[in-house]
Coordinates of C-alpha atoms in Angstrom, one line a residue:
X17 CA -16.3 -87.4 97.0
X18 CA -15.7 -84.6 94.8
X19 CA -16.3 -86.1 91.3
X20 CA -16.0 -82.4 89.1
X21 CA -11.9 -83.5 90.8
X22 CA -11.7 -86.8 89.8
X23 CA -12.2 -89.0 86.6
X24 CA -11.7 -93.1 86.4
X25 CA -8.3 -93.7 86.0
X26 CA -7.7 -91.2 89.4
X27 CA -10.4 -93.5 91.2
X28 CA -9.0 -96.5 90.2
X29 CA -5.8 -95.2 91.2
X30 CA -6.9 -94.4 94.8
X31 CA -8.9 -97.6 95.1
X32 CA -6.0 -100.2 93.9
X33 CA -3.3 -98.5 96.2
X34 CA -6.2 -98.3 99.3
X35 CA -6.0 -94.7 99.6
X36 CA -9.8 -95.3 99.2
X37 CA -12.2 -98.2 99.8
X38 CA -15.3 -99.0 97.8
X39 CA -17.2 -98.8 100.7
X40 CA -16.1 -95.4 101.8
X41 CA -16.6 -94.4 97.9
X42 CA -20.3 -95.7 97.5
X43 CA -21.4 -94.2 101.0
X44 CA -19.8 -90.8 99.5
X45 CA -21.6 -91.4 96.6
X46 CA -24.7 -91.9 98.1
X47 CA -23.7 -88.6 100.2
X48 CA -23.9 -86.6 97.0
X49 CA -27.0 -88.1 96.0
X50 CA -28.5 -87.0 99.2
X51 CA -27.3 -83.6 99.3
X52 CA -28.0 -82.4 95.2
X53 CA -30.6 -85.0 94.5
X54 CA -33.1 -82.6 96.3
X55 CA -32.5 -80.0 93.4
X56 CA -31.9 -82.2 91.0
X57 CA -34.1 -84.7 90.8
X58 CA -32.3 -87.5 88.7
X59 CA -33.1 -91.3 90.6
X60 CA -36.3 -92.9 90.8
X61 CA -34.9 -95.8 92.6
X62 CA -31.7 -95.8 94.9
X63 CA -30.3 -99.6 95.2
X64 CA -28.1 -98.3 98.6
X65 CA -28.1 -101.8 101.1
X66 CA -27.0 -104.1 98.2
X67 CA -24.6 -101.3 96.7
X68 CA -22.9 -101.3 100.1
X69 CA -23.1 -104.9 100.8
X70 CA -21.4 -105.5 97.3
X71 CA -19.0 -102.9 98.3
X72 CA -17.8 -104.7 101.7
X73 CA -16.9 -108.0 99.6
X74 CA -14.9 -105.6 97.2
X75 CA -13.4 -104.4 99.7
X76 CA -12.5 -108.0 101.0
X77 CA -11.2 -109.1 97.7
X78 CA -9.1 -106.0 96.9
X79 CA -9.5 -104.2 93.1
X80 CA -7.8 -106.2 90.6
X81 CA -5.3 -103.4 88.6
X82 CA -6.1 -104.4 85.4
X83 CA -10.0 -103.7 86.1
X84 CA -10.6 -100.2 86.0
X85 CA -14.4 -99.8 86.9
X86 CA -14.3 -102.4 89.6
X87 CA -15.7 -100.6 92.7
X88 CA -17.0 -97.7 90.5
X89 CA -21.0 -96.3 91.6
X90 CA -23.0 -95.3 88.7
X91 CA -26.3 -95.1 87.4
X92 CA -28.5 -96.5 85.1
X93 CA -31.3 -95.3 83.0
X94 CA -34.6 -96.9 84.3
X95 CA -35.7 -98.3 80.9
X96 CA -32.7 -100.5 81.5
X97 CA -34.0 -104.2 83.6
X98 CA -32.2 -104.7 87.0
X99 CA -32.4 -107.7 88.3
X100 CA -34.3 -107.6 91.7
X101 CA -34.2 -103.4 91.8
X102 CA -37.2 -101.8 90.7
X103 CA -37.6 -101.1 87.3
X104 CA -40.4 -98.6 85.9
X105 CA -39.6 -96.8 82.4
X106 CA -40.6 -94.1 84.4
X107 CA -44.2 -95.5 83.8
X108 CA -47.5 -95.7 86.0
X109 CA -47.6 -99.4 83.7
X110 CA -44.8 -100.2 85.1
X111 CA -44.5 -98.8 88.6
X112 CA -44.2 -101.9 90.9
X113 CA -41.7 -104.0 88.2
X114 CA -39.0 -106.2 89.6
X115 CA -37.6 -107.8 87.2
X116 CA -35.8 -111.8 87.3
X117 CA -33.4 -110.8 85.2
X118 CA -30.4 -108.5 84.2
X119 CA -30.3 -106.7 80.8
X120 CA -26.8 -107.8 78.7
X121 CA -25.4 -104.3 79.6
X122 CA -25.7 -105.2 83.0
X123 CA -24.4 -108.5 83.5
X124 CA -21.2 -107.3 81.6
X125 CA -21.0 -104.2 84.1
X126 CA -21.8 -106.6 87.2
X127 CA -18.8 -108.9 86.0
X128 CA -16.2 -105.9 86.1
X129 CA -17.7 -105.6 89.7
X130 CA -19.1 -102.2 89.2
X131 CA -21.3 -100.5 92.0
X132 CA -25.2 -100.0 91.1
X133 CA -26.3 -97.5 93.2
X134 CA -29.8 -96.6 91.6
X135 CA -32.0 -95.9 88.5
X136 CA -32.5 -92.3 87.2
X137 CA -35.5 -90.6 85.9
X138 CA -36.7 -90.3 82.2
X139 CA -39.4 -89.6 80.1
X140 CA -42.0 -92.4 80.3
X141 CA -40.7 -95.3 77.9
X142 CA -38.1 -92.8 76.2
X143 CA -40.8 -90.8 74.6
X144 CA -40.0 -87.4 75.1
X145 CA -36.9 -84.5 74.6
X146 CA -37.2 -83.1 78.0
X147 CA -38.0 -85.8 80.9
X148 CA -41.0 -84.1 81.9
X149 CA -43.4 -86.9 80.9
X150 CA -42.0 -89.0 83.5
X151 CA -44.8 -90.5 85.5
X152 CA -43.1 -89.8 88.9
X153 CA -41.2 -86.8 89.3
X154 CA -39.8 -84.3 87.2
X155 CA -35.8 -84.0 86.5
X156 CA -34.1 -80.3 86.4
X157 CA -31.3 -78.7 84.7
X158 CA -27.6 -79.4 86.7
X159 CA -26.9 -75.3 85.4
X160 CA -30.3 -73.9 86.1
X161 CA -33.2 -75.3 87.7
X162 CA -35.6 -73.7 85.9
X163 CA -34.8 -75.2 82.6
X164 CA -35.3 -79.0 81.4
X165 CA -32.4 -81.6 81.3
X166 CA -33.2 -83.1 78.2
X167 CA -34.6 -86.3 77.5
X168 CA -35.4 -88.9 77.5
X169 CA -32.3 -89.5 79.6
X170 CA -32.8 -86.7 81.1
X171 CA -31.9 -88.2 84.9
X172 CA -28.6 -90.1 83.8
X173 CA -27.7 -86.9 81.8
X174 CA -28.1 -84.6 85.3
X175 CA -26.8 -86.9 87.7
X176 CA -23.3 -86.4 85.9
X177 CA -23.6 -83.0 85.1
X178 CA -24.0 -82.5 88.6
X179 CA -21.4 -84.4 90.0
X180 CA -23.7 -87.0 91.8
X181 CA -22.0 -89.5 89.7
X182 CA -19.5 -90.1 87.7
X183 CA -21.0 -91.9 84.9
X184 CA -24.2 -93.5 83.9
X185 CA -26.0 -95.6 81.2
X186 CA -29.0 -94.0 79.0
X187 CA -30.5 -94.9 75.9
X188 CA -30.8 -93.1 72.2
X189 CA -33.7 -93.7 69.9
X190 CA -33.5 -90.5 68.3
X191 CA -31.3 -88.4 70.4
X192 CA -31.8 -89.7 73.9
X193 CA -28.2 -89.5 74.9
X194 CA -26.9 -87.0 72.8
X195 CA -29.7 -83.7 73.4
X196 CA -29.6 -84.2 77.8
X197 CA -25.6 -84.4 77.2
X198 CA -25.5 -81.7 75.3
X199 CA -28.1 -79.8 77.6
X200 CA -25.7 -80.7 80.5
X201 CA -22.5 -80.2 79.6
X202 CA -21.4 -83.5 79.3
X203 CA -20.4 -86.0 76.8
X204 CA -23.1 -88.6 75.5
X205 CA -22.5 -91.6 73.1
X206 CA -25.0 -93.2 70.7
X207 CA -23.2 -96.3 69.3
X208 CA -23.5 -97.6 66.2
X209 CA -26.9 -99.8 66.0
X210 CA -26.2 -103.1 67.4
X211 CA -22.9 -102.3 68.8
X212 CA -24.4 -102.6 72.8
X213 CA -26.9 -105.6 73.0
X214 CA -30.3 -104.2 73.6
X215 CA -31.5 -107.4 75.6
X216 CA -32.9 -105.9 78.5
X217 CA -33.8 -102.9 77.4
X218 CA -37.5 -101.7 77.8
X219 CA -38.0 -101.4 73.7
X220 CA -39.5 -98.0 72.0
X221 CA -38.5 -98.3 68.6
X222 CA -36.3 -101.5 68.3
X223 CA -34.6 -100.7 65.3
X224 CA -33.3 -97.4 66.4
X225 CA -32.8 -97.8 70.1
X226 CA -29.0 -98.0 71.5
X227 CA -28.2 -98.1 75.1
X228 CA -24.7 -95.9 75.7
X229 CA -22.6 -94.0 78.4
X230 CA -22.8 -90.9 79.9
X231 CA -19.8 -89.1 81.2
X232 CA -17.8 -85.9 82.4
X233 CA -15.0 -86.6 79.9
X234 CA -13.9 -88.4 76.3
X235 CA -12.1 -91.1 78.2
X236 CA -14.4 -92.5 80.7
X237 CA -16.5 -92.0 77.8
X238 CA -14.3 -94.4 76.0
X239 CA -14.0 -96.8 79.1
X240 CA -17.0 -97.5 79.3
X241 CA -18.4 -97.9 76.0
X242 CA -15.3 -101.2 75.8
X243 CA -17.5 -102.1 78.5
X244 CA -20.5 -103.1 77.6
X245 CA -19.4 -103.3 73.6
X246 CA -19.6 -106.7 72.0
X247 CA -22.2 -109.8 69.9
X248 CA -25.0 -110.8 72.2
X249 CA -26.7 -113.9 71.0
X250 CA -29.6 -112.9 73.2
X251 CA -30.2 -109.8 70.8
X252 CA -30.8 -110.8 66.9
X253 CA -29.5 -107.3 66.0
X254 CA -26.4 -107.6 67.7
X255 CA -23.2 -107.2 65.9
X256 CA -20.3 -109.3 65.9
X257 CA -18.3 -106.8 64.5
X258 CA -15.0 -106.4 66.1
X259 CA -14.8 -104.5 69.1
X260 CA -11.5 -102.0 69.3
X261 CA -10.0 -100.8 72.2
X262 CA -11.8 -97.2 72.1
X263 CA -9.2 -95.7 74.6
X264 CA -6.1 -97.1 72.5
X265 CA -5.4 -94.4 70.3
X266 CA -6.2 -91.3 72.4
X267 CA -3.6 -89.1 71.5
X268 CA -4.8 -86.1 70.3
X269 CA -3.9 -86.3 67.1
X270 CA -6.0 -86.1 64.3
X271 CA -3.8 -84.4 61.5
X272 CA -5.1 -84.8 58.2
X273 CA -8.2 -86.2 59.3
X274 CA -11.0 -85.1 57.4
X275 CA -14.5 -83.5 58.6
X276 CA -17.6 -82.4 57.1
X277 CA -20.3 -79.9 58.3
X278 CA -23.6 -80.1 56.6
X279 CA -24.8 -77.0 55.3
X280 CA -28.3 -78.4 56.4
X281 CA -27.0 -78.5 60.2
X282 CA -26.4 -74.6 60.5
X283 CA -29.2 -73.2 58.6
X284 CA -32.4 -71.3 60.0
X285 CA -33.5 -72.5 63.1
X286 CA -30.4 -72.6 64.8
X287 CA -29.7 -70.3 67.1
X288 CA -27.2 -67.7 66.4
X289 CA -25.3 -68.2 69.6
X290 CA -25.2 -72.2 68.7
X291 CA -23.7 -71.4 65.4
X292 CA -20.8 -69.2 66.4
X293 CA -20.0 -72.2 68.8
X294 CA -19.9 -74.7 66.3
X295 CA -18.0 -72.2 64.0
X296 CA -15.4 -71.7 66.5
X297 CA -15.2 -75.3 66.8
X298 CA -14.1 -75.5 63.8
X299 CA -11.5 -73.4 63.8
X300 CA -10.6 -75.7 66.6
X301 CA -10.0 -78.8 64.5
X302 CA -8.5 -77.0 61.6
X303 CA -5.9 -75.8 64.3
X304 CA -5.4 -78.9 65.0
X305 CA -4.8 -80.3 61.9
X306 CA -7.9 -81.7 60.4
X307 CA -9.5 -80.5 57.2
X308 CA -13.0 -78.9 57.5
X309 CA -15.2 -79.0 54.5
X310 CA -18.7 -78.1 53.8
X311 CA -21.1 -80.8 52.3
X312 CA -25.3 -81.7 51.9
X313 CA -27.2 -83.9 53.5
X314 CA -30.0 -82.7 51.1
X315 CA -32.7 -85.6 52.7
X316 CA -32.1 -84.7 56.6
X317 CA -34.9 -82.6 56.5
X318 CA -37.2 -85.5 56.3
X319 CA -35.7 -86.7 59.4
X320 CA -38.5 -85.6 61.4
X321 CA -41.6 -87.2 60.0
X322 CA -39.5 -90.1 59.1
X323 CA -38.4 -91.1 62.7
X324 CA -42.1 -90.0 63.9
X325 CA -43.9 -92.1 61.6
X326 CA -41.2 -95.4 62.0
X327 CA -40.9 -95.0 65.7
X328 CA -44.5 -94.7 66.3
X329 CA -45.2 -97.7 64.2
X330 CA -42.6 -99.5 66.2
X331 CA -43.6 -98.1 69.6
X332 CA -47.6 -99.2 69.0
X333 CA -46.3 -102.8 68.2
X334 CA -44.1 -102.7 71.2
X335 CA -46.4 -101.7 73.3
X336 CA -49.2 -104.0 72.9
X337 CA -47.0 -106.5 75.7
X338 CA -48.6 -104.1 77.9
X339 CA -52.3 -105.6 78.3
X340 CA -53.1 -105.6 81.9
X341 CA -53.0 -109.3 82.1
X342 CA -49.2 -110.9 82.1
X343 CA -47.4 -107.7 84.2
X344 CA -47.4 -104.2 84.4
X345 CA -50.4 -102.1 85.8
X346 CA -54.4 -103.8 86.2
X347 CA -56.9 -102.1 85.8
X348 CA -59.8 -103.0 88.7
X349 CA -63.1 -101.8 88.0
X350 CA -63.3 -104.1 85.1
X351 CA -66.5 -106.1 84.0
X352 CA -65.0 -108.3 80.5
X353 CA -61.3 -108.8 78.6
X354 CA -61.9 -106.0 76.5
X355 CA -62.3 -103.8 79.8
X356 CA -58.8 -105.0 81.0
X357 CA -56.8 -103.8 78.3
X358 CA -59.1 -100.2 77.8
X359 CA -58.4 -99.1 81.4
X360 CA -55.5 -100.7 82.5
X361 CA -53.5 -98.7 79.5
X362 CA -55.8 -95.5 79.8
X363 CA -54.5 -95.6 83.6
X364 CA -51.2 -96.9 82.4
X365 CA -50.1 -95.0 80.1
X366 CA -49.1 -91.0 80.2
X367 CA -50.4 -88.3 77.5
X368 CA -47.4 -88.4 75.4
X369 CA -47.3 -92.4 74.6
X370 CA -50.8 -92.7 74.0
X371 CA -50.4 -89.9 71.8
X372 CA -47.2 -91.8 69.8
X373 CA -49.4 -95.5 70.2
X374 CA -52.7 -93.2 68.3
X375 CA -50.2 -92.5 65.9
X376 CA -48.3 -95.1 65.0
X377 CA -51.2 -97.6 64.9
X378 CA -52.9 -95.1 62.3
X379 CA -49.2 -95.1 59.9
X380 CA -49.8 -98.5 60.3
X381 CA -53.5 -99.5 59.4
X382 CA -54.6 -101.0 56.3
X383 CA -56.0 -97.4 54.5
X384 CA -52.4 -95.8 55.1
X385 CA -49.6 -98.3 55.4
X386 CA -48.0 -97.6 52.0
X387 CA -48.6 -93.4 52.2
X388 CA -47.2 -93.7 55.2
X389 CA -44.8 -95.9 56.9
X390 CA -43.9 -97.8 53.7
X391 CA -43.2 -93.7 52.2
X392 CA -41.2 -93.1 55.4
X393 CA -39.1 -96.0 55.1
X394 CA -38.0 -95.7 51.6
X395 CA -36.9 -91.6 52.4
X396 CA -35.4 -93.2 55.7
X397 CA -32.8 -95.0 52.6
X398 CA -32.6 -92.1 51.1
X399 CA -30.9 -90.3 54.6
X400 CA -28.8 -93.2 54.5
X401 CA -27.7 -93.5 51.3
X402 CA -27.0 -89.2 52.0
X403 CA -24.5 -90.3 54.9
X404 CA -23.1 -93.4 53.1
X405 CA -21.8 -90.5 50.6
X406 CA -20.4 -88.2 52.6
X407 CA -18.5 -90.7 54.4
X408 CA -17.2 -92.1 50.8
X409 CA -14.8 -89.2 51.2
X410 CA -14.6 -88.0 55.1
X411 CA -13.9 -89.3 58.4
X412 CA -16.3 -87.6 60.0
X413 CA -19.7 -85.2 59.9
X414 CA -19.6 -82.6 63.0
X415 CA -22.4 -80.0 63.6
X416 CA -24.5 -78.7 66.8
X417 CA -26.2 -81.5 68.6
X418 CA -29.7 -79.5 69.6
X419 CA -31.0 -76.3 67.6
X420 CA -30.9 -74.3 71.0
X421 CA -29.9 -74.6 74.6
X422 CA -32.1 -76.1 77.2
X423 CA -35.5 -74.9 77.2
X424 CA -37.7 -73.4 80.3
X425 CA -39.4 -75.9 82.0
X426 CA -43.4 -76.7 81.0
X427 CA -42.2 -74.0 78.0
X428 CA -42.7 -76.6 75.4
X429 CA -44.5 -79.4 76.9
X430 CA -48.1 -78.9 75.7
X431 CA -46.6 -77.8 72.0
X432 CA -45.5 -81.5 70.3
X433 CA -44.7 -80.2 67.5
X434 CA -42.1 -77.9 68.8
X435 CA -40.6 -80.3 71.2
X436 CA -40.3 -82.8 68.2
X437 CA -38.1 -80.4 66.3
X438 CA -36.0 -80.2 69.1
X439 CA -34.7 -83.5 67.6
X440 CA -34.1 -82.6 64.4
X441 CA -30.3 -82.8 64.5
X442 CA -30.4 -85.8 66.2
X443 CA -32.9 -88.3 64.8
X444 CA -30.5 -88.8 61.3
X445 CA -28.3 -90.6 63.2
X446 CA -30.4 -93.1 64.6
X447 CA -32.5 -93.5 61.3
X448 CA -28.8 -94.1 59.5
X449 CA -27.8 -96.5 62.7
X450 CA -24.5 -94.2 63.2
X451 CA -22.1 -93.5 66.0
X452 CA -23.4 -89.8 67.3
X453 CA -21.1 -88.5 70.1
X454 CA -22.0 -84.6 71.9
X455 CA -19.5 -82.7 73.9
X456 CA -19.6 -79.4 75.6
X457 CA -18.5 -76.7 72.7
X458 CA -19.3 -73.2 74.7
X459 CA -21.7 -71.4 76.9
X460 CA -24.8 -69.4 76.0
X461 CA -26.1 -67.8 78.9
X462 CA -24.8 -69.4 81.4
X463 CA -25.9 -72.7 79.9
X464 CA -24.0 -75.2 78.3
X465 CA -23.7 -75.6 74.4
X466 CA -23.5 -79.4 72.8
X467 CA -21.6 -80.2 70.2
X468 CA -21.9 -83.6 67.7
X469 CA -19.9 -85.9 66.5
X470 CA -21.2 -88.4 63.4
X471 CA -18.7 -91.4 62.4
X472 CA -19.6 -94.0 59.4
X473 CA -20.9 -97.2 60.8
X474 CA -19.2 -99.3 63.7
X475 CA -15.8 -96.3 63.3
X476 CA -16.3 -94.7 67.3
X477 CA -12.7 -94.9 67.3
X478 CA -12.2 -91.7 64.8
X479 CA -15.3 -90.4 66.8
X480 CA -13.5 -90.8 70.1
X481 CA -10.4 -89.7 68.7
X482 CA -11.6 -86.2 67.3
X483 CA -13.6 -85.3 70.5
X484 CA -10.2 -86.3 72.9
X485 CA -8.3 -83.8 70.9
X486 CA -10.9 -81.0 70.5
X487 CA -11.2 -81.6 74.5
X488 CA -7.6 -81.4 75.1
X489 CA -7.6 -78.1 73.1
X490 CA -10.4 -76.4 75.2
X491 CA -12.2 -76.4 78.7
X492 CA -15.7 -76.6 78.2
X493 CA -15.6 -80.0 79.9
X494 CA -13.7 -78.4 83.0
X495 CA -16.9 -75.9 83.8
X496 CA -18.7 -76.8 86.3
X497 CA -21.9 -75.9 87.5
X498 CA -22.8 -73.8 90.8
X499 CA -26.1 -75.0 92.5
X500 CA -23.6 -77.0 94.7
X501 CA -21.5 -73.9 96.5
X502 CA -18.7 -74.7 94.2
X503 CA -17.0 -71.7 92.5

């Protein structure tokens, strides 16, 4: 199965009409895995006897027409519970977890009869821009193996890009979707905050995490964000805003929509080769119709500390369900209680979220609450209150989605600060609780160049709309890359 050739609608196509069976689709699929995943490196966990088992009754049943991801294979992001399929953040804490249960996202895939065929790799518990903190293996770049694929869903990110799939499910807490899509050449949706339930997902920070789709186009994008869309009473920050029909009014045209580009966004920092891109871009949209204005976000350069201090805080309170005792890893040379919890999340828990649990139970202790993460909410208003003004008067915000292409890998690994600021363009977004969307905008080097998206609150649909058109009006998204023999 030659995914770079196909997108949803073809597959549903070949399926309904039987020019293809489910079966033969997921056995191909696993095929691909087999053959790239050596390179690549983008499942943990593969989930191939009950994938092909649920194919066969699909293939029984036939594919309902009006149900376009029945019989589809993808994969999802390992933070994300499977019921009864392995389920490890990409954690040592977690390594032998089989969970009881199904996250929201994945009981509304498994009732449109979609194919799980594994989980893919990630930084451990999301923390991380690269995927190299993953406890278990380390994730490579679909264009070149010796750079990173982003992170922290880095696998579901590179497992697109590289045609083992056709779509996946990650996560964003602060540009978890957006950065690996952009560093893959792919598009990557953040929803708004409390568009996707979050019930089953393994929290970091829970008010900035959003699960969302990965995918080689706009469209499937689109497909499967309707998808797993919608109020979850399970999840006390779900929405029940109305969910639109995100595919609906893909039709290319945007005239007189209205766009702003922050001067902030292509200032020092980002790389000359990113800002021609993005300048080009524009011309792009203006071609196209749309009106392309400069504006400030004067406070986004606070986005940083901001997101490190909150999520931190967030992430140390999360974490503390991770004792030793009720699940996860156990610790056994252990003499009293207070042993228990000491070594089982020493041996537990990787470098980077000790590091993040040290520093957000510090922003939160008594001596530095308010100079800390009371100061870093209050300037988090302040980013809001920057977005809420721009989008008083335009449609949307566009700008590059990472300050560079993808880094070497082990380049930036043992320099945090560095690999924090890889998020700077990024982390707004979730802070504000926006729709963020990246999409292949050019080549540097032979690698691929992301750009983003920003919509007001809970307004994908102008999102999704601007990035169908700029993609119609370009081939970025048709490049594809050439570990696999393909030309």
């Amino acid at each position: 199965m030659d995914y770079f050739k196909q997108d949803l609608a073809s597959l549903h196509n070949l399926l309904v009409k039987k020019e293809l069976s489910v079966s033969d689709l997921t056995n191909a699929t696993f095929d691909n895995i087999e053959k790239r995943d050596r390179k690549i490196g983008a499942f943990l966990n593969l989930n191939k006897e009950e994938a092909l088992k649920k194919a066969a009754k699909l293939d029984e049943i036939g594919i309902s027409a009006d149900n376009i991801l029945a019989g589809i294979p993808l994969g999802i992001k390992d933070n994300i519970v499977t019921k009864n399929l392995v389920t490890t953040a990409a954690s040592k804490m977690l390594e032998n977890f089989n969970p009881i249960y199904d996250a929201t996202v994945m009981e509304k895939l498994n009732a449109l009869q979609t194919i799980t065929v594994g989980k893919t790799n990630m930084d451990e518990f999301a923390m991380g821009g690269s995927t190299e903190s993953s406890a278990f293996k380390l994730t490579k770049n679909a264009w070149n193996q010796t750079k990173v694929p982003g992170g922290s869903s880095g696998g579901s990110a590179a497992a697109v890009a590289s045609g083992e799939v056709i779509a996946t499910l990650g996560s964003d807490t602060g540009g978890s979707i957006r950065q690996p899509a952009a560093y893959n050449g792919i598009v990557g949706v953040k929803p708004t905050y409390g568009r996707v339930s979050r019930y089953g997902l393994i929290a970091f920070a829970s008010s900035l995490d959003q699960i969302g789709p990965l995918t080689r186009n706009v469209k499937d994008n689109a497909i499967m964000l309707n998808a797993i869309s919608g109020m979850d009473p399970r999840d006390s920050t779900s929405s029940n805003q109305a969910v639109p029909d995100f595919v609906a009014k893909l039709d290319g045209d945007i005239k007189g929509m209205k766009i702003a580009v922050p001067t902030e966004y292509m200032g020092e920092g980002v790389a000359p080769e990113i800002r021609a891109a993005i300048k080009q871009a524009i011309t792009t949209f203006e071609k196209l119709g749309a009106t392309v204005d400069e504006v400030s976000l004067p406070h986004s350069k606070y986005g940083v500390p901001v997101y490190y201090i909150i999520a931190s805080s967030e992430a140390s309170s999360n974490l503390q369900r991770f004792d030793g005792i009720r699940y996860g890893h156990r610790a056994n040379d252990v003499r009293n209680l207070e042993d228990v919890y000491v070594k089982s999340r020493s041996e537990g828990f990787g470098d980077e979220v000790k590091r993040r649990i040290m520093l957000g139970t510090f922003s939160l202790s008594a001596g530095t609450y308010d100079a800390f993460f009371k100061k870093a909410a209050q300037v988090r208003t302040l980013i809001c209150q920057d977005f809420a003004n721009v989008f008083s008067d335009y449609d949307l915000i566009l700008g590059p989605t990472s300050p560079t292409t993808a880094f070497g890998i082990g380049e930036d690994i043992n320099d945090p600060i560095t690999m924090y600021m890889n998020d700077i363009l990024t982390i707004p977004v979730n802070l504000a609780g926006l729709p963020g969307m990246s999409l292949p905008a050019g080549f540097a080097d032979g690698l691929p160049i992301g750009m983003q998206l920003i919509a007001n609150r809970f307004d994908e649909e102008t999102m999704y709309r601007a990035g169908y058109a700029f993609e119609q009006a370009t081939d970025f998204h048709k490049e594809i890359p050439t570990f696999g023999g393909q030309d």
